Coordinates of C-alpha atoms and ligand atoms in Angstrom, one line a residue:
M273 CA 91.7 69.4 101.3
C274 CA 92.5 67.7 104.3
G275 CA 93.5 68.9 107.8
I276 CA 96.5 67.8 109.7
V277 CA 97.5 68.3 113.4
G278 CA 100.6 67.3 115.6
F279 CA 101.5 68.1 119.2
T280 CA 104.5 67.2 121.2
G281 CA 104.6 68.2 124.9
V282 CA 103.8 67.6 128.4
Q283 CA 100.3 67.4 128.2
Q284 CA 98.4 64.6 126.9
A285 CA 98.3 64.6 123.4
A286 CA 94.9 63.2 122.1
P287 CA 92.6 65.8 123.4
I288 CA 94.8 68.4 122.2
L289 CA 94.9 67.0 118.6
L290 CA 90.9 66.3 118.7
D291 CA 90.2 70.2 119.5
G292 CA 92.8 71.2 116.5
L293 CA 90.8 69.2 114.2
S294 CA 87.3 70.3 115.3
K295 CA 89.0 73.7 113.9
L296 CA 89.9 72.1 110.7
E297 CA 87.0 70.0 109.8
Y298 CA 86.1 72.6 107.4
R299 CA 89.0 71.5 105.7
G300 CA 87.3 67.6 105.1
Y301 CA 85.1 65.8 107.1
D302 CA 84.4 62.2 105.8
S303 CA 86.7 60.4 108.3
A304 CA 89.3 61.0 111.0
G305 CA 92.0 59.7 113.0
I306 CA 95.2 60.2 115.3
A307 CA 98.3 58.2 116.4
V308 CA 99.7 58.3 119.7
R309 CA 102.7 57.3 121.2
N310 CA 102.7 56.1 124.6
G311 CA 104.9 55.7 127.3
E312 CA 106.0 52.2 126.4
N313 CA 107.0 53.5 122.8
E314 CA 103.6 52.2 121.5
T315 CA 101.9 54.2 118.8
E316 CA 98.0 53.7 119.5
V317 CA 96.0 54.5 116.4
V318 CA 92.2 55.2 116.5
K319 CA 90.1 55.7 113.7
A320 CA 86.5 56.5 112.6
K321 CA 84.5 56.9 109.4
G322 CA 82.5 60.3 109.7
R323 CA 82.5 63.3 111.1
L324 CA 85.0 64.4 113.9
K325 CA 82.4 63.7 116.4
A326 CA 82.3 59.8 116.2
L327 CA 86.3 59.5 116.7
A328 CA 85.6 62.3 120.0
E329 CA 83.0 59.7 120.7
K330 CA 85.4 56.4 120.3
T331 CA 87.8 58.0 122.3
D332 CA 86.3 59.9 125.2
N333 CA 87.2 63.0 123.6
G334 CA 90.7 61.8 123.3
A335 CA 91.0 60.9 127.2
T336 CA 91.2 57.1 126.6
V337 CA 94.5 57.7 124.2
L338 CA 97.6 58.2 126.4
G339 CA 100.6 59.4 125.6
S340 CA 102.0 63.3 124.8
C341 CA 103.4 63.0 121.5
G342 CA 101.0 62.6 118.6
I343 CA 99.7 63.3 114.9
G344 CA 95.8 64.0 113.7
H345 CA 94.2 63.9 110.6
T346 CA 90.5 64.8 109.0
R347 CA 89.7 63.7 105.7
W348 CA 88.3 64.9 102.5
A349 CA 89.1 61.7 100.0
T350 CA 90.9 62.0 96.8
H351 CA 92.1 58.0 96.9
G352 CA 89.6 55.6 97.9
E353 CA 86.2 55.8 99.3
P354 CA 85.7 57.3 103.0
S355 CA 86.0 54.6 105.6
E356 CA 87.9 53.6 108.2
G357 CA 90.7 51.9 106.4
N358 CA 91.3 54.5 104.1
A359 CA 91.0 57.1 107.0
H360 CA 94.5 58.6 108.3
P361 CA 96.8 57.9 110.2
H362 CA 98.6 55.4 107.8
K363 CA 101.7 53.2 109.1
S364 CA 104.4 51.2 107.8
D365 CA 104.1 47.0 107.4
D366 CA 106.1 47.1 111.1
G367 CA 104.3 50.1 112.4
N368 CA 108.0 51.8 112.3
V369 CA 106.3 55.0 110.5
V370 CA 103.3 56.6 111.1
A371 CA 101.8 60.0 109.3
V372 CA 99.2 61.8 108.1
H373 CA 98.9 63.5 104.9
N374 CA 97.3 66.5 103.1
G375 CA 97.4 66.7 99.7
I376 CA 97.8 64.4 96.5
I377 CA 100.6 62.1 95.3
E378 CA 100.6 62.0 91.7
N379 CA 103.1 59.0 91.0
Y380 CA 101.5 56.8 93.5
L381 CA 100.7 54.0 91.4
E382 CA 104.2 53.9 90.0
L383 CA 105.7 53.9 93.5
K384 CA 103.2 51.4 95.1
E385 CA 104.5 49.0 92.4
K386 CA 107.9 49.4 93.7
L387 CA 107.2 49.0 96.9
T388 CA 105.3 46.0 96.4
R389 CA 108.0 44.6 94.3
K390 CA 109.9 45.0 97.5
G391 CA 107.8 43.3 99.6
Y392 CA 105.6 45.8 101.0
V393 CA 102.1 45.1 101.3
F394 CA 99.0 47.8 101.0
Y395 CA 96.0 47.5 103.0
S396 CA 93.9 50.7 101.8
E397 CA 93.4 52.5 98.7
T398 CA 95.2 56.0 99.4
D399 CA 98.2 57.6 98.1
T400 CA 99.3 58.3 101.8
E401 CA 99.9 54.7 102.3
V402 CA 102.4 54.8 99.4
A403 CA 103.9 57.9 101.0
V404 CA 104.4 56.1 104.4
K405 CA 105.8 53.0 103.0
L406 CA 108.3 54.7 100.9
I407 CA 109.5 56.8 103.9
D408 CA 110.0 53.5 105.6
Y409 CA 111.5 51.8 102.7
Y410 CA 114.4 54.5 102.5
Y411 CA 114.8 54.9 106.4
K412 CA 115.9 51.4 106.3
K413 CA 117.7 51.1 102.9
Y414 CA 120.0 54.1 103.8
E415 CA 119.8 53.5 107.8
G416 CA 120.2 57.4 107.9
T417 CA 118.3 59.9 110.1
P418 CA 114.4 60.6 109.6
I419 CA 115.5 63.5 107.7
D420 CA 117.4 61.5 105.1
A421 CA 114.3 59.4 104.6
I422 CA 111.8 61.8 104.3
N423 CA 114.4 63.8 101.8
H424 CA 115.0 61.0 99.7
A425 CA 110.9 60.3 99.7
M426 CA 110.5 63.9 98.6
V427 CA 112.6 63.5 95.6
R428 CA 110.6 60.5 94.1
I429 CA 107.3 61.9 95.3
R430 CA 105.7 64.2 92.6
G431 CA 102.7 66.1 93.8
S432 CA 101.7 68.1 96.8
Y433 CA 102.0 67.4 100.3
A434 CA 102.0 68.5 104.1
L435 CA 103.4 65.2 105.9
A436 CA 103.8 65.1 109.7
V437 CA 105.3 61.6 110.3
M438 CA 106.5 59.8 113.4
F439 CA 109.3 57.1 113.7
K440 CA 109.1 54.5 116.4
D441 CA 113.1 55.0 116.7
Y442 CA 112.1 58.6 117.6
P443 CA 109.6 58.4 120.1
E444 CA 108.9 62.3 121.3
E445 CA 109.8 63.5 117.5
I446 CA 107.2 64.4 114.9
Y447 CA 108.9 65.1 111.3
V448 CA 107.3 67.2 108.9
S449 CA 107.7 68.5 105.1
R450 CA 105.5 70.5 103.0
K451 CA 105.6 70.9 99.0
D452 CA 102.3 72.8 98.1
S453 CA 100.0 72.1 100.8
P454 CA 100.0 74.7 103.8
M455 CA 101.5 73.6 107.2
I456 CA 102.2 75.8 110.0
L457 CA 104.0 74.7 113.1
G458 CA 103.9 76.5 116.8
I459 CA 105.8 76.9 119.9
E460 CA 105.0 77.6 123.7
D461 CA 105.8 76.8 126.7
G462 CA 108.2 73.9 126.1
E463 CA 105.5 72.5 123.3
S464 CA 105.0 72.1 119.9
Y465 CA 102.5 72.2 117.4
I466 CA 101.6 71.3 114.2
A467 CA 98.8 72.1 112.0
S468 CA 97.1 73.0 108.4
D469 CA 95.5 76.0 109.2
V470 CA 96.0 78.9 112.2
P471 CA 92.4 78.6 113.9
A472 CA 93.5 74.9 115.0
I473 CA 96.4 76.0 117.3
L474 CA 95.6 79.6 118.0
K475 CA 94.2 78.5 121.5
Y476 CA 97.7 77.5 122.7
T477 CA 100.0 79.8 120.9
R478 CA 100.4 82.5 118.4
N479 CA 104.1 81.9 118.1
V480 CA 104.5 80.4 114.8
Y481 CA 107.0 79.3 112.1
Y482 CA 106.0 78.7 108.3
I483 CA 107.7 76.2 106.8
G484 CA 108.6 76.7 103.3
N485 CA 108.2 74.3 100.1
M486 CA 110.4 71.5 100.0
E487 CA 111.4 72.3 103.6
L488 CA 111.3 69.6 106.2
A489 CA 111.6 70.0 110.1
C490 CA 112.3 68.0 113.2
V491 CA 109.3 69.1 115.9
R492 CA 110.7 68.2 119.5
K493 CA 109.0 69.3 122.6
G494 CA 109.4 73.4 122.7
E495 CA 111.9 72.9 120.1
I496 CA 111.6 73.0 116.0
T497 CA 114.6 72.8 113.4
F498 CA 114.6 73.3 110.0
Y499 CA 116.2 71.5 107.0
N500 CA 116.3 71.9 103.2
L501 CA 116.4 69.4 100.7
D502 CA 120.0 68.8 101.1
G503 CA 119.7 68.1 105.0
E504 CA 121.4 71.2 105.8
E505 CA 119.9 73.5 108.9
I506 CA 118.1 76.6 107.9
E507 CA 117.1 79.1 110.1
K508 CA 113.6 80.7 110.2
E509 CA 112.2 83.8 111.9
L510 CA 109.5 83.0 114.5
K511 CA 106.3 85.1 113.7
T512 CA 103.4 86.4 115.9
I513 CA 99.5 85.6 114.8
E514 CA 97.3 88.7 115.2
W515 CA 94.1 87.1 115.3
D516 CA 92.7 86.3 118.4
A517 CA 91.1 82.9 119.4
E518 CA 87.5 84.3 119.9
A519 CA 87.7 85.0 116.0
A520 CA 87.8 81.3 115.4
E521 CA 84.8 80.5 117.5
K522 CA 81.0 81.0 116.8
A523 CA 80.2 83.8 119.3
G524 CA 76.4 82.5 120.0
F525 CA 75.7 82.2 116.3
E526 CA 74.3 78.9 115.5
H527 CA 76.8 78.7 112.4
F528 CA 80.3 80.2 111.4
M529 CA 78.4 81.1 108.1
M530 CA 75.9 83.3 109.9
K531 CA 78.8 84.8 112.1
E532 CA 81.0 85.5 109.3
I533 CA 78.2 87.2 107.7
H534 CA 77.4 89.5 110.3
E535 CA 81.2 90.1 110.8
Q536 CA 80.8 91.6 107.1
P537 CA 80.6 95.3 108.4
K538 CA 83.8 95.2 110.5
V539 CA 85.8 93.4 108.1
V540 CA 85.1 95.6 105.2
G541 CA 85.6 98.7 107.2
D542 CA 88.8 97.2 108.8
T543 CA 90.1 96.3 105.3
L544 CA 89.6 99.9 104.0
N545 CA 91.1 101.5 107.1
S546 CA 94.1 99.5 106.7
V547 CA 95.1 101.6 103.6
L548 CA 93.5 104.7 104.0
K549 CA 95.8 107.6 105.4
D550 CA 94.7 111.2 105.7
G551 CA 91.6 110.6 103.5
Q552 CA 93.9 109.1 100.7
F553 CA 95.1 105.7 100.0
D554 CA 98.7 104.6 100.7
L555 CA 99.1 101.5 98.9
S556 CA 103.0 101.3 100.5
S557 CA 102.5 98.4 102.4
V558 CA 101.1 96.5 99.6
G559 CA 104.3 97.4 97.5
L560 CA 103.1 99.1 94.8
S561 CA 104.4 102.5 93.6
E562 CA 103.0 105.5 91.6
E563 CA 105.6 104.4 88.9
E564 CA 104.6 100.9 88.8
I565 CA 100.7 101.8 88.6
K566 CA 101.6 104.1 85.7
D567 CA 103.4 101.6 84.2
I568 CA 100.6 98.6 83.8
S569 CA 99.3 98.0 80.2
Q570 CA 96.8 95.1 81.2
I571 CA 95.6 93.4 84.4
Y572 CA 95.1 89.7 84.7
I573 CA 92.8 89.0 87.5
V574 CA 93.0 85.0 88.2
A575 CA 91.0 83.0 91.0
C576 CA 89.1 80.2 91.7
G577 CA 85.4 79.9 92.7
S578 CA 83.8 82.8 94.5
A579 CA 87.3 85.0 94.7
Y580 CA 86.8 84.6 90.9
H581 CA 83.3 85.8 91.2
V582 CA 85.0 89.0 92.8
G583 CA 87.3 89.5 89.7
I584 CA 84.9 89.8 87.6
A585 CA 83.0 92.5 89.1
A586 CA 86.3 94.2 89.7
Q587 CA 87.1 94.0 86.0
Y588 CA 83.9 96.2 85.2
V589 CA 85.0 98.7 88.2
I590 CA 88.6 98.7 87.5
E591 CA 88.0 99.4 83.2
D592 CA 85.9 102.0 84.0
L593 CA 87.2 104.3 86.9
A594 CA 91.0 103.3 85.5
K595 CA 90.7 103.0 82.4
I596 CA 92.9 99.7 82.2
P597 CA 91.8 96.6 80.4
V598 CA 91.1 93.7 82.8
R599 CA 91.0 90.0 81.7
V600 CA 89.5 87.7 84.3
E601 CA 90.6 84.1 84.3
L602 CA 89.9 80.7 86.5
G603 CA 93.0 79.2 87.9
S604 CA 92.6 76.1 86.2
E605 CA 92.0 77.3 83.0
F606 CA 94.5 80.0 83.3
R607 CA 97.6 77.4 84.3
Y608 CA 97.2 74.9 81.3
R609 CA 96.4 77.4 78.4
N610 CA 99.6 79.0 78.1
P611 CA 98.5 82.4 78.3
L612 CA 99.9 85.5 76.5
L613 CA 100.8 87.8 78.8
D614 CA 102.2 91.4 78.3
P615 CA 105.5 92.0 79.9
K616 CA 103.6 95.3 81.3
G617 CA 100.8 93.5 82.5
L618 CA 100.1 92.9 86.2
V619 CA 98.4 89.6 87.7
I620 CA 96.4 90.0 90.5
V621 CA 96.0 86.4 92.1
I622 CA 92.8 86.5 94.9
S623 CA 92.3 84.0 97.3
Q624 CA 91.2 84.0 100.6
S625 CA 93.3 80.8 101.7
G626 CA 96.3 82.1 99.7
E627 CA 96.4 78.0 98.9
T628 CA 94.4 77.0 95.9
A629 CA 96.3 74.6 93.8
D630 CA 95.0 76.5 90.6
S631 CA 95.5 80.3 91.8
L632 CA 99.1 79.1 92.9
A633 CA 100.1 77.4 89.8
A634 CA 98.7 80.3 87.9
L635 CA 100.9 82.8 90.1
R636 CA 103.8 80.8 89.3
E637 CA 103.0 80.5 85.6
S638 CA 102.9 84.2 85.6
K639 CA 106.3 84.7 87.3
E640 CA 107.8 82.5 85.1
K641 CA 106.9 84.5 82.2
G642 CA 108.3 87.7 83.9
V643 CA 105.3 89.0 84.7
R644 CA 104.6 91.6 87.9
T645 CA 102.4 89.7 90.1
M646 CA 100.4 91.0 93.1
A647 CA 98.0 88.8 95.3
I648 CA 94.9 89.8 97.5
V649 CA 95.1 87.4 100.1
N650 CA 93.7 86.6 103.8
V651 CA 95.5 84.4 105.2
V652 CA 98.9 85.7 106.4
G653 CA 102.0 83.6 105.5
S654 CA 100.3 81.6 102.8
S655 CA 102.1 80.2 99.7
I656 CA 100.2 82.7 97.7
A657 CA 101.2 85.7 99.8
R658 CA 104.7 84.7 100.2
E659 CA 105.3 84.1 96.7
A660 CA 103.7 87.1 94.8
D661 CA 105.5 90.2 93.9
S662 CA 103.2 92.3 96.5
V663 CA 100.5 91.6 98.7
F664 CA 97.2 93.4 99.6
Y665 CA 96.2 91.3 102.7
T666 CA 92.3 91.4 103.5
L667 CA 91.3 91.7 107.0
A668 CA 88.5 89.1 107.2
G669 CA 90.1 87.2 109.9
P670 CA 89.7 83.6 110.1
E671 CA 86.9 82.2 107.8
I672 CA 85.5 78.9 109.0
A673 CA 82.3 78.0 106.8
V674 CA 83.2 76.5 103.6
A675 CA 80.9 79.1 101.9
T676 CA 82.5 82.2 101.9
T677 CA 81.0 85.6 102.8
K678 CA 83.1 87.8 104.7
A679 CA 86.4 87.0 102.7
Y680 CA 84.5 87.7 99.4
S681 CA 83.3 90.8 100.8
T682 CA 86.8 91.9 102.4
Q683 CA 88.2 91.0 98.5
L684 CA 85.8 93.2 96.9
M685 CA 86.8 96.0 98.9
A686 CA 90.7 95.6 97.9
T687 CA 89.8 95.6 94.3
Y688 CA 87.9 98.6 94.7
I689 CA 90.8 100.2 96.4
L690 CA 93.1 99.7 93.4
A691 CA 90.6 100.7 90.8
L692 CA 90.6 104.0 92.6
Q693 CA 93.9 104.1 93.3
F694 CA 95.1 103.3 90.0
A695 CA 92.4 105.7 88.4
K696 CA 93.7 109.0 90.4
V697 CA 97.6 107.6 90.0
R698 CA 96.7 107.7 86.3
G699 CA 95.0 110.7 86.2
E700 CA 91.7 109.1 85.1
I701 CA 89.6 110.8 87.6
S702 CA 89.9 114.0 89.6
D703 CA 90.9 114.8 92.8
E704 CA 87.5 115.6 93.8
T705 CA 85.9 112.6 92.3
Y706 CA 88.7 110.5 94.0
K707 CA 87.5 111.9 97.8
N708 CA 83.9 111.5 96.8
M709 CA 84.1 107.9 95.9
I710 CA 86.6 107.0 99.1
A711 CA 83.7 108.7 100.9
E712 CA 81.2 106.2 99.0
L713 CA 83.3 103.3 100.1
Q714 CA 83.1 104.4 103.9
T715 CA 79.4 104.1 104.0
I716 CA 79.7 100.7 103.1
P717 CA 80.0 98.9 106.5
D718 CA 76.9 100.9 107.8
K719 CA 75.2 99.6 104.8
I720 CA 75.7 96.1 105.0
A721 CA 75.0 96.5 108.8
K722 CA 71.5 98.1 107.6
I723 CA 70.7 95.0 105.4
L724 CA 71.0 92.4 108.3
E725 CA 68.9 94.6 110.4
D726 CA 66.0 93.4 108.0
K727 CA 67.3 89.4 107.5
E728 CA 63.9 88.1 108.6
R729 CA 62.4 89.2 105.3
I730 CA 64.5 86.8 103.8
Q731 CA 64.3 84.1 106.1
W732 CA 60.7 84.4 105.4
F733 CA 60.9 84.2 101.7
A734 CA 63.6 81.6 102.2
S735 CA 61.4 79.3 103.9
K736 CA 58.8 79.8 101.0
Q737 CA 61.2 78.4 98.7
A738 CA 63.1 75.6 100.6
N739 CA 61.4 72.7 98.1
A740 CA 62.5 74.8 94.9
H741 CA 64.8 72.7 92.3
D742 CA 65.9 75.2 90.1
V743 CA 66.7 78.8 90.7
F744 CA 67.7 81.2 87.9
F745 CA 70.0 84.5 88.9
V746 CA 70.0 86.7 86.0
G747 CA 71.5 90.6 85.5
R748 CA 73.7 92.5 83.1
G749 CA 77.0 94.0 83.6
I750 CA 78.0 94.2 87.4
D751 CA 74.7 92.7 88.3
Y752 CA 75.5 89.3 86.4
A753 CA 78.7 89.3 88.4
I754 CA 76.7 89.5 91.8
C755 CA 74.0 86.6 90.3
M756 CA 77.5 84.3 89.8
E757 CA 78.0 84.7 93.3
G758 CA 74.6 84.4 94.9
S759 CA 73.9 81.6 92.4
L760 CA 77.0 79.7 94.2
K761 CA 75.8 80.3 97.9
M762 CA 72.6 79.0 96.9
K763 CA 73.6 75.4 95.3
E764 CA 76.9 75.0 97.3
I765 CA 74.9 74.8 100.7
S766 CA 71.3 74.5 100.0
Y767 CA 72.1 71.6 96.9
I768 CA 69.2 73.4 94.9
H769 CA 70.1 73.5 91.2
S770 CA 71.2 77.3 90.4
E771 CA 72.3 79.4 87.4
A772 CA 73.6 82.8 86.8
Y773 CA 72.7 84.0 83.3
A774 CA 73.9 87.1 81.6
A775 CA 70.2 88.5 81.1
G776 CA 70.6 89.0 77.6
E777 CA 71.3 85.5 77.2
L778 CA 68.0 83.8 78.3
K779 CA 66.5 84.3 75.1
H780 CA 69.7 82.0 73.5
G781 CA 68.5 79.0 74.9
T782 CA 68.0 79.1 79.0
I783 CA 64.7 80.5 78.5
S784 CA 63.4 76.8 77.8
L785 CA 64.2 75.5 81.1
I786 CA 61.8 78.1 82.5
E787 CA 58.2 76.8 83.7
D788 CA 55.7 77.1 86.1
D789 CA 56.8 78.4 89.5
I790 CA 60.5 78.4 88.9
L791 CA 62.3 81.1 91.0
V792 CA 64.0 83.8 89.0
V793 CA 65.9 86.5 91.1
G794 CA 66.8 89.6 88.8
V795 CA 69.6 91.8 90.4
L796 CA 68.8 94.9 89.0
T797 CA 71.4 97.9 90.9
Q798 CA 72.6 99.6 87.6
P799 CA 70.7 102.4 86.4
D800 CA 71.7 101.7 82.8
L801 CA 70.4 98.1 82.8
Y802 CA 67.4 98.1 84.9
E803 CA 65.0 98.4 82.1
K804 CA 66.2 95.7 79.8
T805 CA 66.8 93.5 82.9
I806 CA 63.1 93.9 83.8
S807 CA 62.1 93.1 80.5
N808 CA 64.1 89.9 80.3
M809 CA 62.0 88.8 83.8
V810 CA 59.0 89.9 82.7
E811 CA 59.6 87.3 79.6
C812 CA 60.1 84.5 82.6
R813 CA 56.9 85.5 84.1
S814 CA 55.0 85.2 80.6
R815 CA 56.2 81.5 80.6
G816 CA 55.3 80.8 84.6
A817 CA 58.4 82.0 86.6
Y818 CA 58.2 83.7 90.0
L819 CA 60.3 86.7 90.3
M820 CA 62.2 88.2 93.1
G821 CA 63.8 91.5 92.1
L822 CA 66.9 93.0 94.4
T823 CA 67.3 96.5 93.4
T824 CA 68.4 100.0 94.9
F825 CA 66.0 101.6 97.3
G826 CA 64.3 104.6 96.2
Q827 CA 65.9 104.3 92.7
Y828 CA 62.9 101.8 91.2
N829 CA 59.4 100.6 92.0
V830 CA 60.4 96.6 91.5
E831 CA 57.1 95.4 93.3
D832 CA 55.2 96.4 89.9
S833 CA 57.3 93.8 88.5
T834 CA 57.7 91.2 90.5
D835 CA 56.4 88.9 93.1
F836 CA 58.9 89.7 95.7
A837 CA 60.8 92.6 96.2
V838 CA 64.2 93.0 98.2
Y839 CA 66.0 96.8 98.4
I840 CA 69.4 97.6 99.4
P841 CA 70.5 101.1 100.3
K842 CA 71.6 103.5 97.5
I843 CA 75.3 103.4 96.5
D844 CA 77.5 104.4 93.7
P845 CA 76.5 101.5 91.2
H846 CA 80.3 101.0 90.8
F847 CA 80.2 99.2 94.1
A848 CA 76.6 97.8 94.6
T849 CA 78.0 94.3 94.6
S850 CA 79.1 94.7 98.3
L851 CA 75.7 95.3 99.4
A852 CA 73.7 93.2 96.8
V853 CA 75.3 89.8 97.5
I854 CA 74.0 90.3 101.3
P855 CA 70.8 89.4 100.9
L856 CA 71.8 86.6 98.3
Q857 CA 74.0 85.3 100.9
L858 CA 71.4 85.2 103.6
L859 CA 69.1 83.3 101.0
G860 CA 71.6 80.6 100.6
Y861 CA 72.1 80.1 104.3
Y862 CA 68.2 80.4 105.3
I863 CA 67.1 77.9 102.5
S864 CA 69.9 75.7 103.7
V865 CA 69.0 76.1 107.3
A866 CA 65.1 75.1 106.1
K867 CA 66.5 72.3 104.9
G868 CA 68.0 71.0 107.7
L869 CA 71.4 71.0 105.7
E870 CA 74.9 71.2 107.4
V871 CA 75.3 74.9 106.5
D872 CA 79.3 75.1 107.4
K873 CA 80.2 71.9 105.8
P874 CA 78.3 71.2 102.7
R875 CA 78.6 67.7 101.1
N876 CA 81.5 67.2 99.1
L877 CA 83.2 70.6 99.6
A878 CA 86.3 71.4 101.7
K879 CA 87.2 75.0 102.8
S880 CA 90.5 75.0 101.2
V881 CA 91.2 73.3 97.6
T882 CA 95.0 72.4 97.8
V883 CA 94.5 69.8 94.8
E884 CA 93.6 70.2 91.3
Ligands
M6R138 O1 90.9 80.2 99.1 P1 90.3 80.8 98.1 O2 89.5 82.1 97.8 O3 91.5 80.5 96.8 O4 89.5 79.8 97.3 C1 88.8 79.6 96.0 C2 87.5 79.0 96.4 O5 87.7 77.3 96.8 C3 86.7 79.6 97.1 O6 86.2 81.1 96.8 C4 84.9 78.6 97.0 O7 84.2 78.8 95.7 C5 84.2 79.4 98.2 N1 84.1 78.4 99.2 C6 83.0 79.1 97.8 O8 81.8 79.8 98.6

């Protein structure tokens, strides 16, 4: 939810910290701050409310803050309003300990009371200040090392955290620890970097360590030592990040979201080709054997937000092709409902970040129940990727815009691949159908590119809809799954109230909301359901609605029944989601731009939801 960075080396730290934070702003953007240790062993803390720009202006892009060891933070408020006082870094009463934190300390009130009794005074409403003072308390009480102090604090803290901590007595060192919140550590040319996510350090290094859950590290210039909770040194393997630095830049587009929309043909193709060998899928890199595939009795797909919508679309495709029953569940519900899981089931967790707290908890719950787990994840080395029994990596590359587009599309592709492979291995489809369907999947990248060529039409339509108050997306079957994603894209970046409705449900209540000029978007890609959904749309028009129809080119003449028609290229209906979602992504994007909103950083949201 927040972004943290750290640096210790020979260069001036502040510009590097600000640059790193600018790549993490998608994680939180209500305030930001840095703390830098200068040559006289003083720590300068500078904070600003609002976007990172305010902090950059306050420090002349970091030039006025001297020193070569520091930490930084961009905040998404959990405890306490966005303000300079609540912004990180936070420090102990005497400035002995200074830290930044991403996560939530659940028992902070109890700890705060204890520390208040010990004489600590609190200046902010944050849980982070409590963590900082707890570390300071243990540091002084046991007179041990920073590792001992943080270890003691970790045992007392309940919740999630990625912490980067500086101690006055250890001028060029930063101490880090994590539990359920992401953090990577990079190293290059005698300097060391800390970040919540890869884009923040990609410009400086590709050599990274992944720090595990409940582990700590001492980060010195060009040297990182890892410890377990008992304070014993542990070994870590240095890994190389394959993403190239340009992938995390805007490449001439006005917004990351538009850039990422345009990357879809490539990344969807890359994800498909990553497992395609000699005309068939080879899932050996994923780690699922044919025997295991044959053994699956039931699939549970668990995810949040857009990844959940991928699951809903996948449910139709997997059940129809592979004939395996599929349940799709929200991570936040699954984790608390004590689900009954078939021991021969397969839990598939879908997540771009691989760090979504609810999805991660659902994965752990499934593992505890002894069910095989698999992750469809984009971020290499993320918690979900590391903890699942097998991983299907999507190759979307870094996704920066809060509203997902390319990650969603690659997740969809991964589920189609699984559906087809499961169907073939279990003898549910013939070799010929398998071959033809793979050929159909191979057409998707070009067809997405074709839809993007006509984006100006959507832009024009969006400009007419910018003042809309309510939009309804209606469809049946897979089209309903597409509606869910279209509706989320609309509301999250354009702040227009929108709802996705199973078209057949309209008459059970929602149609009472339809009045003059309300936009109803009908998604009509499924031949068997076309007539039914069109009838529901026409019923809305009779009550004053303005209709947009989204359908397949050459299949229907939707212009006769709607006010604005959008066509996508022909495709096997199982895979229509991959094409139909593109105009809906564009619609949300262009309405947001027309309203002058912050497309990449919508209010109240963060890219990666690492708290409940
Ligand atoms: O990183 P994840 O895929 O686990 O994230 C899940 C959701 O938070 C995410 O899909 C969210 O709904 C999107 N930002 C919406 O565009």
